[in-house]
Coordinates of C-alpha atoms and ligand atoms in Angstrom, one line a residue:
M15 CA 8.3 -115.9 -62.0
F16 CA 9.5 -112.8 -63.8
A17 CA 7.8 -111.8 -67.0
P18 CA 7.7 -108.8 -69.2
L19 CA 4.4 -107.1 -70.1
I20 CA 3.4 -109.2 -73.0
W21 CA 3.1 -112.2 -70.8
L22 CA 1.1 -110.5 -68.2
F23 CA -2.0 -111.2 -70.2
L24 CA -0.9 -114.7 -71.1
L25 CA 0.2 -116.2 -67.8
S26 CA -2.2 -116.3 -65.0
T27 CA 0.6 -117.5 -62.8
G28 CA 3.9 -116.1 -63.2
R29 CA 6.6 -115.1 -61.0
L30 CA 9.3 -112.7 -61.1
M31 CA 12.4 -112.2 -59.1
A32 CA 13.6 -109.4 -57.1
R33 CA 16.3 -108.6 -54.8
T34 CA 17.1 -106.2 -52.0
M35 CA 19.4 -104.8 -49.3
S36 CA 19.2 -101.7 -47.2
G37 CA 20.5 -99.6 -44.5
A38 CA 23.5 -97.3 -44.4
R39 CA 25.9 -97.1 -47.2
T40 CA 27.9 -100.0 -46.0
L41 CA 27.0 -103.0 -48.1
L42 CA 29.8 -103.2 -50.5
G43 CA 33.3 -102.4 -49.9
L44 CA 35.7 -101.6 -52.6
V45 CA 36.1 -104.5 -54.8
L46 CA 39.1 -105.8 -56.6
V47 CA 38.4 -108.4 -59.1
L48 CA 41.1 -109.7 -61.3
G49 CA 40.7 -110.5 -64.9
G50 CA 39.2 -113.6 -66.4
C51 CA 35.8 -114.6 -65.5
C52 CA 32.9 -116.3 -66.6
L53 CA 33.1 -119.6 -68.3
A54 CA 30.1 -120.7 -70.2
A55 CA 28.2 -123.7 -69.0
L56 CA 30.3 -126.5 -68.0
G57 CA 27.9 -129.3 -68.9
A58 CA 28.2 -132.3 -66.7
G59 CA 31.8 -133.0 -67.1
A60 CA 33.5 -130.6 -64.8
A61 CA 33.7 -132.1 -61.4
G62 CA 35.3 -135.0 -59.5
P63 CA 36.4 -134.9 -55.9
P64 CA 36.4 -131.4 -54.6
Q65 CA 39.7 -129.6 -54.1
A66 CA 40.6 -128.4 -50.6
G67 CA 38.2 -125.6 -49.5
R68 CA 35.7 -126.4 -52.2
F69 CA 32.5 -128.3 -52.6
V70 CA 30.7 -129.6 -55.7
A71 CA 27.4 -128.0 -56.6
A72 CA 24.9 -128.6 -59.4
V73 CA 21.9 -126.8 -60.8
Y74 CA 19.6 -128.2 -63.4
E75 CA 17.8 -126.1 -66.0
H76 CA 14.8 -128.2 -66.6
H77 CA 12.5 -128.4 -69.6
A78 CA 9.3 -129.3 -67.8
V79 CA 6.7 -131.6 -69.1
L80 CA 3.6 -129.3 -68.8
S81 CA 0.0 -130.0 -68.4
P82 CA -1.6 -129.5 -71.8
D83 CA -4.6 -127.7 -70.2
P84 CA -3.6 -126.2 -66.8
W85 CA -7.0 -124.6 -66.3
A86 CA -8.8 -128.0 -66.5
L87 CA -9.6 -129.9 -63.4
S88 CA -7.8 -133.2 -63.0
S89 CA -7.6 -135.9 -60.4
R90 CA -4.8 -136.5 -58.0
A91 CA -3.9 -139.6 -60.0
Q92 CA -3.6 -137.6 -63.2
A93 CA -1.6 -134.9 -61.5
L94 CA 0.8 -137.5 -60.0
E95 CA 1.1 -139.1 -63.5
L96 CA 2.2 -135.8 -65.0
M97 CA 4.5 -134.9 -62.1
S98 CA 6.2 -138.3 -62.2
Q99 CA 7.4 -137.6 -65.8
N100 CA 9.3 -134.6 -64.4
L101 CA 10.5 -136.5 -61.4
D102 CA 11.9 -139.2 -63.7
I103 CA 14.0 -136.6 -65.4
Y104 CA 15.1 -135.3 -62.0
E105 CA 16.2 -138.8 -61.1
Q106 CA 18.4 -139.1 -64.2
Q107 CA 20.0 -135.8 -63.4
V108 CA 20.6 -136.8 -59.8
M109 CA 22.3 -140.0 -60.9
T110 CA 24.5 -138.2 -63.4
A111 CA 25.4 -135.6 -60.7
A112 CA 26.1 -138.4 -58.2
Q113 CA 28.8 -139.8 -60.5
K114 CA 30.5 -136.4 -60.5
G115 CA 30.6 -136.1 -56.8
V116 CA 27.9 -133.5 -56.5
Q117 CA 27.1 -132.6 -52.9
I118 CA 24.1 -130.4 -53.5
I119 CA 21.7 -130.1 -56.4
V120 CA 19.1 -127.4 -57.1
F121 CA 16.0 -127.8 -59.3
P122 CA 13.9 -124.9 -60.7
E123 CA 10.6 -123.3 -59.6
D124 CA 7.6 -124.9 -61.2
G125 CA 9.7 -127.7 -62.6
I126 CA 7.5 -130.5 -61.2
H127 CA 4.0 -129.1 -61.6
G128 CA 4.3 -126.4 -64.3
F129 CA 2.4 -123.2 -64.5
N130 CA -0.7 -121.4 -65.7
F131 CA -3.0 -123.0 -63.1
T132 CA -5.9 -121.5 -61.3
R133 CA -6.3 -121.8 -57.5
T134 CA -8.7 -124.7 -58.1
S135 CA -6.9 -126.5 -61.0
I136 CA -3.6 -126.7 -59.1
Y137 CA -5.2 -128.4 -56.1
P138 CA -4.6 -132.0 -57.2
F139 CA -0.9 -131.1 -57.7
L140 CA -0.3 -130.0 -54.1
D141 CA 1.4 -132.1 -51.5
F142 CA 0.5 -131.8 -47.8
M143 CA 3.5 -130.2 -46.0
P144 CA 4.0 -130.7 -42.3
S145 CA 6.3 -128.1 -40.7
P146 CA 9.8 -129.4 -40.6
R147 CA 10.3 -127.3 -37.5
L148 CA 7.6 -129.3 -35.7
V149 CA 8.2 -132.8 -37.0
R150 CA 11.4 -134.6 -37.9
W151 CA 10.5 -136.6 -41.0
N152 CA 12.2 -138.7 -43.6
P153 CA 9.5 -139.1 -46.3
C154 CA 11.3 -141.9 -48.2
L155 CA 11.8 -144.0 -45.1
E156 CA 8.4 -143.1 -43.4
P157 CA 6.1 -142.8 -46.4
H158 CA 2.9 -143.6 -44.5
R159 CA 3.2 -140.9 -41.9
F160 CA 1.3 -138.3 -43.9
S161 CA -1.1 -138.7 -46.8
D162 CA -0.9 -136.7 -50.0
T163 CA 2.9 -136.5 -49.8
E164 CA 3.9 -138.6 -52.9
V165 CA 6.1 -135.8 -54.4
L166 CA 8.0 -135.2 -51.1
Q167 CA 8.5 -139.0 -50.8
R168 CA 10.0 -139.2 -54.3
L169 CA 12.3 -136.2 -53.7
S170 CA 13.5 -137.6 -50.4
C171 CA 14.3 -141.0 -52.1
L172 CA 16.2 -139.1 -54.8
A173 CA 18.4 -137.4 -52.1
I174 CA 19.1 -140.8 -50.6
K175 CA 19.8 -142.4 -54.0
G176 CA 22.2 -139.6 -55.0
E177 CA 23.6 -139.2 -51.5
M178 CA 23.4 -135.4 -51.9
F179 CA 21.4 -132.5 -50.5
L180 CA 18.5 -131.8 -52.8
V181 CA 16.5 -128.6 -53.3
A182 CA 13.3 -128.6 -55.3
N183 CA 10.1 -126.5 -55.7
L184 CA 6.6 -127.9 -55.5
G185 CA 3.1 -126.8 -54.6
T186 CA 2.0 -127.5 -51.1
K187 CA -1.3 -127.2 -49.1
Q188 CA -2.0 -126.6 -45.5
P189 CA -5.5 -126.8 -44.0
C190 CA -6.7 -123.8 -41.9
H191 CA -9.8 -122.9 -39.9
N192 CA -12.0 -119.9 -40.3
S193 CA -10.9 -118.8 -36.8
D194 CA -7.6 -117.9 -38.5
P195 CA -8.3 -114.5 -40.0
G196 CA -5.9 -115.1 -42.9
C197 CA -7.5 -118.4 -43.9
P198 CA -8.8 -118.4 -47.5
D199 CA -12.5 -119.1 -48.1
D200 CA -11.7 -122.6 -49.3
G201 CA -10.2 -123.6 -45.9
R202 CA -6.6 -124.1 -47.0
Y203 CA -3.4 -122.3 -47.7
Q204 CA -1.7 -123.1 -51.0
F205 CA 2.0 -122.3 -51.1
N206 CA 4.7 -122.1 -53.7
T207 CA 7.3 -124.0 -51.7
N208 CA 11.0 -124.9 -51.9
V209 CA 12.1 -127.9 -49.9
V210 CA 15.6 -129.1 -49.0
F211 CA 16.5 -132.7 -48.1
S212 CA 19.7 -133.8 -46.6
N213 CA 21.8 -136.6 -48.2
N214 CA 20.0 -139.1 -46.0
G215 CA 16.5 -138.0 -47.2
T216 CA 15.5 -136.1 -44.1
L217 CA 13.3 -133.1 -44.8
V218 CA 15.6 -130.3 -43.5
D219 CA 13.5 -127.2 -44.1
R220 CA 11.0 -125.5 -46.4
Y221 CA 10.6 -122.0 -47.8
R222 CA 7.2 -120.6 -48.9
K223 CA 7.5 -117.9 -51.5
H224 CA 6.8 -114.4 -50.2
N225 CA 6.9 -112.2 -53.2
L226 CA 4.4 -113.9 -55.5
Y227 CA 4.4 -112.8 -59.1
F228 CA 0.8 -112.8 -60.2
E229 CA 0.3 -116.3 -59.0
A230 CA -3.4 -116.7 -58.5
A231 CA -2.9 -120.3 -57.5
F232 CA -0.9 -119.5 -54.4
D233 CA -1.0 -117.6 -51.1
A234 CA 1.9 -115.8 -49.5
P235 CA 2.6 -116.9 -45.9
L236 CA 1.3 -114.5 -43.3
K237 CA 4.8 -114.3 -41.8
V238 CA 7.9 -114.2 -44.1
D239 CA 10.0 -117.4 -43.9
H240 CA 13.7 -116.6 -43.4
I241 CA 15.3 -119.9 -44.0
V242 CA 18.9 -120.8 -43.4
F243 CA 20.0 -124.5 -43.5
D244 CA 23.3 -126.0 -42.5
T245 CA 25.4 -128.5 -44.4
P246 CA 28.4 -130.5 -43.3
F247 CA 30.3 -129.7 -46.5
A248 CA 29.9 -125.9 -46.9
G249 CA 28.2 -124.4 -43.9
K250 CA 25.1 -122.2 -44.1
F251 CA 22.8 -121.8 -47.2
G252 CA 19.9 -119.3 -47.5
M253 CA 16.9 -120.1 -49.7
F254 CA 14.4 -118.0 -51.6
T255 CA 12.5 -118.0 -54.9
C256 CA 12.4 -116.1 -58.2
F257 CA 10.8 -112.6 -57.8
D258 CA 12.0 -112.6 -54.1
I259 CA 15.4 -111.5 -55.5
L260 CA 14.1 -108.0 -56.0
F261 CA 12.9 -107.3 -52.5
F262 CA 14.3 -106.8 -49.0
D263 CA 12.3 -109.6 -47.4
P264 CA 13.4 -112.3 -47.3
A265 CA 16.5 -112.0 -49.5
V266 CA 18.4 -109.1 -48.1
R267 CA 17.4 -109.6 -44.5
L268 CA 18.6 -113.2 -44.8
L269 CA 22.0 -112.1 -46.0
R270 CA 22.3 -109.2 -43.6
D271 CA 21.4 -111.0 -40.5
S272 CA 23.0 -114.4 -40.9
E273 CA 26.2 -116.0 -41.8
V274 CA 25.0 -117.2 -45.1
R275 CA 27.7 -117.8 -47.6
H276 CA 25.6 -119.5 -50.3
V277 CA 22.1 -119.2 -51.6
V278 CA 20.0 -121.8 -53.4
Y279 CA 17.5 -120.2 -55.8
P280 CA 14.8 -122.0 -57.8
T281 CA 13.3 -119.7 -60.4
A282 CA 11.0 -119.5 -63.4
W283 CA 12.3 -116.3 -64.9
M284 CA 11.4 -114.7 -68.2
N285 CA 14.3 -112.8 -69.5
Q286 CA 13.9 -109.1 -69.8
L287 CA 16.7 -107.1 -71.4
P288 CA 18.6 -104.9 -71.2
L289 CA 18.7 -105.0 -67.3
L290 CA 16.9 -108.1 -66.0
A291 CA 17.9 -111.2 -68.0
A292 CA 18.1 -114.2 -65.6
I293 CA 21.8 -114.7 -65.6
Q294 CA 22.4 -110.9 -65.3
I295 CA 20.5 -110.5 -62.1
Q296 CA 21.7 -113.8 -60.7
S297 CA 25.4 -112.9 -61.1
A298 CA 24.8 -109.4 -59.9
F299 CA 23.3 -110.8 -56.7
A300 CA 26.4 -113.0 -56.1
V301 CA 28.7 -110.0 -56.7
A302 CA 26.7 -107.6 -54.6
F303 CA 26.6 -109.8 -51.6
G304 CA 29.9 -111.7 -52.0
I305 CA 28.2 -115.0 -51.9
N306 CA 27.8 -118.1 -54.1
F307 CA 24.4 -118.1 -55.8
L308 CA 23.0 -121.5 -57.1
A309 CA 20.3 -120.6 -59.5
A310 CA 18.1 -123.1 -61.4
N311 CA 15.7 -121.7 -64.0
I312 CA 13.2 -123.7 -66.0
H313 CA 13.9 -124.0 -69.7
H314 CA 11.1 -122.8 -72.1
P315 CA 12.7 -120.7 -74.8
S316 CA 9.4 -120.0 -76.5
L317 CA 8.3 -118.3 -73.3
G318 CA 11.7 -116.5 -72.9
M319 CA 12.6 -118.7 -70.0
T320 CA 16.2 -119.8 -69.8
G321 CA 19.3 -118.7 -67.8
S322 CA 20.7 -120.6 -64.9
G323 CA 24.1 -120.6 -63.2
I324 CA 26.4 -121.3 -60.4
H325 CA 27.6 -117.8 -59.7
T326 CA 30.4 -116.8 -57.4
P327 CA 31.5 -113.3 -56.6
L328 CA 34.4 -113.6 -59.0
E329 CA 33.2 -115.9 -61.8
S330 CA 30.1 -117.5 -63.1
F331 CA 29.3 -120.9 -64.7
W332 CA 26.1 -120.2 -66.6
H333 CA 23.8 -121.5 -69.2
H334 CA 21.5 -119.4 -71.5
D335 CA 20.2 -121.1 -74.5
M336 CA 17.3 -120.0 -76.7
E337 CA 17.8 -122.7 -79.3
S338 CA 17.8 -126.1 -77.8
P339 CA 14.6 -127.5 -76.3
R340 CA 16.6 -129.6 -73.9
G341 CA 17.5 -129.1 -70.2
R342 CA 21.1 -128.7 -68.9
L343 CA 23.0 -129.8 -65.9
I344 CA 25.6 -127.4 -64.7
I345 CA 28.2 -128.6 -62.2
A346 CA 31.0 -126.6 -60.6
Q347 CA 33.3 -126.6 -57.7
V348 CA 33.0 -123.5 -55.6
A349 CA 34.7 -122.2 -52.5
K350 CA 33.2 -122.9 -49.2
H351 CA 34.2 -119.4 -48.1
P352 CA 33.6 -117.3 -51.2
L353 CA 35.9 -114.4 -51.6
G354 CA 33.7 -111.4 -51.6
L355 CA 34.1 -108.1 -53.1
T356 CA 35.8 -106.7 -50.0
G357 CA 38.4 -109.3 -50.3
T358 CA 37.2 -110.8 -47.0
E359 CA 34.7 -113.5 -46.2
N360 CA 32.4 -110.9 -44.8
A361 CA 29.8 -110.3 -47.4
T362 CA 28.0 -107.6 -45.5
G363 CA 31.1 -106.0 -44.1
E364 CA 31.4 -102.3 -43.9
M365 CA 33.6 -100.5 -46.3
D366 CA 36.9 -99.6 -44.7
P367 CA 37.6 -95.9 -45.6
S368 CA 41.3 -96.7 -46.0
H369 CA 40.4 -98.9 -48.9
S370 CA 38.6 -96.2 -50.8
K371 CA 41.7 -94.5 -52.2
F372 CA 41.1 -94.6 -55.9
L373 CA 43.1 -92.9 -58.5
E374 CA 43.5 -94.1 -62.0
V375 CA 43.7 -93.0 -65.5
V376 CA 40.4 -94.3 -66.8
A377 CA 40.6 -93.8 -70.5
G378 CA 44.3 -94.3 -70.5
G379 CA 47.0 -92.0 -71.9
P380 CA 47.1 -88.3 -71.3
Y381 CA 43.4 -87.6 -71.7
C382 CA 41.4 -87.8 -68.6
E383 CA 41.7 -89.0 -65.0
K384 CA 39.4 -89.5 -62.2
D385 CA 40.2 -89.6 -58.5
A386 CA 37.8 -89.6 -55.6
Q387 CA 37.0 -86.0 -56.0
E388 CA 36.7 -85.2 -59.6
V389 CA 37.4 -86.0 -63.2
R390 CA 40.2 -84.0 -64.7
C391 CA 40.7 -83.8 -68.5
E392 CA 43.7 -82.1 -70.0
G393 CA 44.9 -80.8 -73.3
A394 CA 42.8 -79.9 -76.2
T395 CA 40.7 -83.0 -76.0
R396 CA 37.1 -82.0 -76.3
W397 CA 34.9 -83.6 -73.7
N398 CA 31.3 -83.8 -74.5
M399 CA 29.9 -83.6 -71.0
D400 CA 26.7 -81.7 -71.0
A401 CA 27.2 -80.8 -74.6
L402 CA 24.8 -83.3 -76.0
P403 CA 21.0 -83.0 -75.8
T404 CA 19.2 -85.5 -73.5
F405 CA 16.3 -87.5 -74.7
H406 CA 13.7 -89.9 -73.2
S407 CA 13.1 -93.5 -74.1
E408 CA 11.4 -96.3 -72.4
M409 CA 13.5 -99.1 -71.0
M410 CA 11.6 -102.0 -69.4
Y411 CA 8.5 -99.7 -69.0
D412 CA 10.4 -97.0 -67.2
N413 CA 10.9 -93.5 -68.7
F414 CA 14.7 -93.1 -68.8
T415 CA 16.6 -89.9 -69.5
L416 CA 19.5 -90.6 -71.8
V417 CA 22.4 -89.1 -73.7
P418 CA 24.0 -90.6 -76.8
V419 CA 27.5 -92.0 -76.5
S420 CA 29.4 -90.6 -79.4
G421 CA 33.0 -90.5 -80.6
K422 CA 35.8 -92.7 -79.5
E423 CA 36.1 -91.2 -76.1
G424 CA 34.3 -88.9 -73.8
H425 CA 32.9 -87.9 -70.4
L426 CA 29.1 -87.8 -70.0
R427 CA 26.6 -87.0 -67.4
V428 CA 22.9 -87.6 -67.3
C429 CA 20.5 -87.0 -64.4
A430 CA 17.0 -88.0 -63.5
S431 CA 15.3 -86.8 -60.3
D432 CA 17.9 -87.0 -57.6
L433 CA 20.3 -89.4 -59.4
C434 CA 23.2 -88.3 -61.6
C435 CA 25.0 -90.9 -63.7
Y436 CA 28.5 -90.4 -65.1
L437 CA 30.5 -92.2 -67.7
L438 CA 34.1 -92.0 -68.8
Y439 CA 34.8 -94.1 -71.9
R440 CA 37.1 -94.9 -74.6
R441 CA 36.9 -97.3 -77.6
H442 CA 39.4 -97.9 -80.3
T443 CA 37.1 -98.4 -83.1
L444 CA 33.7 -97.0 -83.9
S445 CA 31.0 -99.4 -84.9
R446 CA 27.8 -98.6 -86.7
E447 CA 25.9 -98.9 -83.5
L448 CA 24.2 -96.5 -81.2
Y449 CA 25.0 -96.6 -77.5
A450 CA 23.4 -94.3 -74.8
L451 CA 23.9 -93.6 -71.1
G452 CA 20.6 -93.6 -69.2
A453 CA 19.4 -92.6 -65.8
F454 CA 16.2 -93.5 -64.0
D455 CA 15.1 -92.7 -60.5
G456 CA 11.6 -93.6 -59.6
P457 CA 9.0 -96.3 -58.9
H458 CA 8.8 -99.1 -61.4
T459 CA 5.1 -99.7 -61.7
V460 CA 4.5 -102.4 -64.4
H461 CA 4.2 -105.9 -62.9
G462 CA 4.8 -105.1 -59.4
T463 CA 5.7 -101.8 -57.8
Y464 CA 9.3 -101.3 -56.6
Y465 CA 11.5 -98.3 -56.5
V466 CA 14.7 -98.3 -58.6
Q467 CA 17.6 -96.0 -59.2
V468 CA 19.5 -97.1 -62.4
C469 CA 22.6 -95.9 -64.3
A470 CA 23.0 -97.9 -67.5
L471 CA 25.2 -97.8 -70.6
V472 CA 23.2 -99.7 -73.2
K473 CA 23.4 -100.6 -76.8
C474 CA 20.3 -99.4 -78.5
G475 CA 18.1 -101.5 -80.7
G476 CA 18.8 -99.4 -83.8
L477 CA 20.1 -96.0 -84.8
G478 CA 17.1 -94.0 -83.6
F479 CA 17.0 -92.6 -80.0
D480 CA 13.7 -94.2 -79.5
T481 CA 15.3 -97.7 -79.8
C482 CA 17.4 -97.2 -76.7
G483 CA 16.1 -99.6 -74.1
Q484 CA 15.0 -102.2 -76.6
E485 CA 16.2 -105.8 -76.2
V486 CA 19.4 -106.6 -78.0
T487 CA 21.8 -109.5 -77.4
E488 CA 24.5 -108.9 -80.0
A489 CA 26.9 -106.0 -79.9
S490 CA 30.4 -105.1 -81.0
G491 CA 31.3 -102.0 -79.0
M492 CA 34.6 -102.7 -77.2
F493 CA 34.5 -100.1 -74.4
E494 CA 36.9 -99.3 -71.7
F495 CA 34.8 -97.4 -69.2
H496 CA 34.1 -96.1 -65.7
L497 CA 30.5 -95.7 -64.8
W498 CA 29.3 -94.1 -61.5
G499 CA 26.3 -92.4 -59.9
N500 CA 25.3 -90.7 -56.7
F501 CA 22.8 -93.3 -55.5
S502 CA 20.5 -92.7 -52.5
T503 CA 20.4 -96.5 -51.7
S504 CA 23.2 -98.7 -50.6
Y505 CA 21.8 -101.7 -52.5
I506 CA 23.3 -101.6 -55.9
F507 CA 23.4 -104.6 -58.3
P508 CA 26.2 -104.4 -60.8
L509 CA 25.3 -105.6 -64.3
L510 CA 27.8 -106.4 -67.0
L511 CA 26.5 -108.3 -70.0
T512 CA 28.3 -108.7 -73.3
S513 CA 27.5 -110.0 -76.8
G514 CA 25.8 -113.4 -77.2
M515 CA 24.5 -113.4 -73.6
T516 CA 27.8 -113.6 -71.9
L517 CA 28.8 -112.3 -68.5
E518 CA 32.0 -110.5 -67.6
T519 CA 33.3 -109.5 -64.2
P520 CA 34.0 -105.9 -63.4
D521 CA 37.6 -104.9 -62.7
Q522 CA 36.6 -102.9 -59.8
L523 CA 33.5 -101.6 -58.1
G524 CA 32.3 -100.1 -54.8
W525 CA 31.6 -96.9 -53.0
E526 CA 33.7 -93.8 -53.2
N527 CA 32.7 -90.4 -51.8
D528 CA 28.9 -91.1 -52.0
H529 CA 29.2 -92.5 -55.5
Y530 CA 28.9 -96.1 -56.4
F531 CA 31.2 -97.0 -59.4
L532 CA 32.0 -99.9 -61.7
R533 CA 35.1 -100.0 -63.9
K534 CA 36.1 -102.3 -66.7
S535 CA 39.0 -101.9 -68.9
S536 CA 39.1 -104.8 -71.2
L537 CA 36.0 -106.6 -72.5
S538 CA 36.3 -109.9 -74.4
S539 CA 33.3 -109.2 -76.5
G540 CA 31.0 -106.3 -77.4
L541 CA 29.1 -104.5 -74.7
V542 CA 25.4 -105.0 -74.4
T543 CA 24.7 -103.5 -71.0
A544 CA 26.8 -102.1 -68.2
G545 CA 24.5 -101.1 -65.4
L546 CA 24.2 -100.1 -61.8
Y547 CA 20.8 -101.3 -60.8
G548 CA 19.9 -99.8 -57.4
R549 CA 17.0 -100.8 -55.3
W550 CA 15.7 -98.3 -52.8
Y551 CA 13.5 -100.6 -50.6
E552 CA 12.4 -98.0 -48.2
R553 CA 10.7 -96.1 -51.0
D554 CA 8.6 -99.1 -52.3
Ligands
LIG613 C1 -0.2 -120.1 -70.6 O1 -1.3 -119.5 -71.2 C2 -1.1 -118.7 -72.3 C3 -2.4 -118.0 -72.7 O2 -3.3 -118.9 -73.1 C4 -0.5 -119.5 -73.4 O3 -0.2 -118.6 -74.5 C5 0.8 -120.1 -73.0 O4 1.3 -120.9 -74.0 C6 0.5 -120.9 -71.7 N1 1.7 -121.5 -71.3 C7 1.8 -122.8 -71.0 C8 3.1 -123.2 -70.6 O5 0.8 -123.5 -71.0
LIG614 C1 20.3 -137.1 -41.6 O1 20.7 -135.8 -42.0 C2 20.4 -134.8 -41.0 C3 20.6 -133.4 -41.7 O2 22.0 -133.3 -42.2 C4 21.2 -135.1 -39.8 O3 20.9 -134.1 -38.8 C5 20.9 -136.4 -39.3 O4 21.7 -136.7 -38.2 C6 21.0 -137.5 -40.3 N1 20.5 -138.7 -39.9 C7 21.2 -139.9 -39.9 C8 20.5 -141.1 -39.4 O5 22.3 -139.9 -40.4
LIG615 C1 31.0 -108.4 -40.9 O1 31.3 -107.0 -40.8 C2 30.4 -106.4 -39.9 C3 30.7 -104.9 -39.9 O2 32.1 -104.6 -39.9 C4 30.7 -106.9 -38.5 O3 29.9 -106.3 -37.5 C5 30.4 -108.4 -38.5 O4 30.7 -109.0 -37.2 C6 31.2 -109.1 -39.6 N1 30.8 -110.5 -39.7 C7 31.7 -111.5 -39.7 C8 31.1 -112.8 -39.9 O5 32.9 -111.3 -39.7
LIG616 C1 9.3 -89.0 -69.9 O1 9.7 -88.0 -69.0 C2 9.8 -86.7 -69.7 C3 10.4 -85.7 -68.7 O2 9.7 -85.8 -67.5 C4 8.5 -86.3 -70.2 O3 8.6 -85.0 -70.9 C5 8.0 -87.3 -71.2 O4 6.7 -87.0 -71.7 C6 8.0 -88.7 -70.6 N1 7.7 -89.7 -71.6 C7 6.7 -90.5 -71.4 C8 6.5 -91.5 -72.5 O5 6.0 -90.5 -70.4
LIG617 C1 23.3 -86.1 -57.1 O1 24.0 -85.1 -57.8 C2 23.2 -84.0 -58.3 C3 24.0 -83.1 -59.1 O2 25.1 -82.7 -58.4 C4 22.4 -83.3 -57.2 O3 21.6 -82.4 -57.7 C5 21.7 -84.4 -56.4 O4 21.0 -83.8 -55.3 C6 22.6 -85.5 -55.9 N1 21.8 -86.5 -55.3 C7 22.0 -86.9 -54.1 C8 21.2 -88.0 -53.5 O5 23.0 -86.5 -53.4

């Protein structure tokens, strides 16, 4: 679960997401992405038999039936009664998806049991979970093999019924002895668990969430699960949950050390603009690693929770809806071998120096150009680099250093600690809106501690400098821009969010002379955030 501060006091169990990568500056090669991108949610009508080289995936953003009083103790029968209401909805979605030829479906974190539990009050909601590594088990066909496994049985039967791989999240329990030093006082582990079933109902594997987000009801496993499962239709998938997306383990290690081309990702994410809305971070992860990212969020607009998608490195099929109370099934055909940013199928490939040649006229015309070494501006054009005063404003609880973005074009620099961020920009018309370029280099300390380096061009909430960093979703600034910074980490997540919670694909991004850059020349709607969100895992 991921939740801004206001919810910290409200939700005793939340989770957030995080993501990570590390190592030398090799993660992302130069990226060439052409034009048109993200279609808004496809609804359930998009599929049919897959085209050659593709498979059909679905994610379901679920409006969960929640316990009216999650702190109260209930019986197993009451818990099963509540969860079966959610599983009935899952069944309808599986049947709809089956008609569209879906081969794998992903359901969100907390979608079956809900949230706000205590360690004790969640207990009746937990299934017993044998290790799929030790026992081969088909819960639908062998229901009596283990007791307290009603939810697993139902999910397994849904996979059979829909003849598809099925990924879902549930709470599980595992008894332990006090000879085990990690064993909690109550004699059991309680895990926030994703499970995957094959299309014949076999329990293929499970992942127990490592980076819990203030989830008092759950324990983190003593050893991190790095889970990769194989499918006959698209090869290897990795799996993790919500807040995990911001950390090295398991997310980045999984992608660095295996041939994972796709990730399934149940989440319960509260949007936090301007940098960490659900669809923003999901698509950035797909772009950064050159993989397909199948993200299912729960749908509770009153709690700020919405935003799911099937994200490929080149386009996204997403859903973000703060109005409707209903869930949404997203179906899309995606490549079995996603074309990554390097133009190869190697998502973690090293950047080939011969690909780093980069020379272009950023702002067009005779004004300014940037090559790998420097920015050259000619003529009498006044460039405002360093001419403007910097100011400070809080963005997502971090103290950013910013400069205002003024005029129709310009070249700006702003630095914070060891990070300098640069922007070349042009816009044809000026709107009555304030934009600013911000830099932050330091530990984020609210709701989890993790070190970030960020360059961000944001639309401010109003016309005052102190509004820069506030949450906005509508904007009209049509920028052409080139944004770059001298990051100390190789793990950079590129964010590009436009008006009305829409995503766009960068024209180009990658490393060049120790700077990471993102370029975009033609937006289809006003810019809300263009950001380079760096995670420096070693500094956490
Ligand atoms: C969780 O608890 C908080 C605090 O009481 C409450 O405001 C919120 O509505 C609860 N959420 C759910 C889904 O029960
Ligand atoms: C069921 O699915 C698993 C995982 O794909 C596979 O290994 C197994 O052979 C299948 N079993 C049958 C009976 O088809
Ligand atoms: C990806 O690139 C790295 C670095 O060039 C190389 O070591 C690795 O073998 C490649 N992996 C694949 C699957 O091609
Ligand atoms: C933000 O950082 C600046 C520079 O270090 C400092 O002067 C200012 O007081 C900080 N603002 C807050 C709210 O901490
Ligand atoms: C980034 O550039 C600034 C300004 O040139 C410099 O002071 C800083 O040390 C650089 N940071 C790194 C990590 O190279």
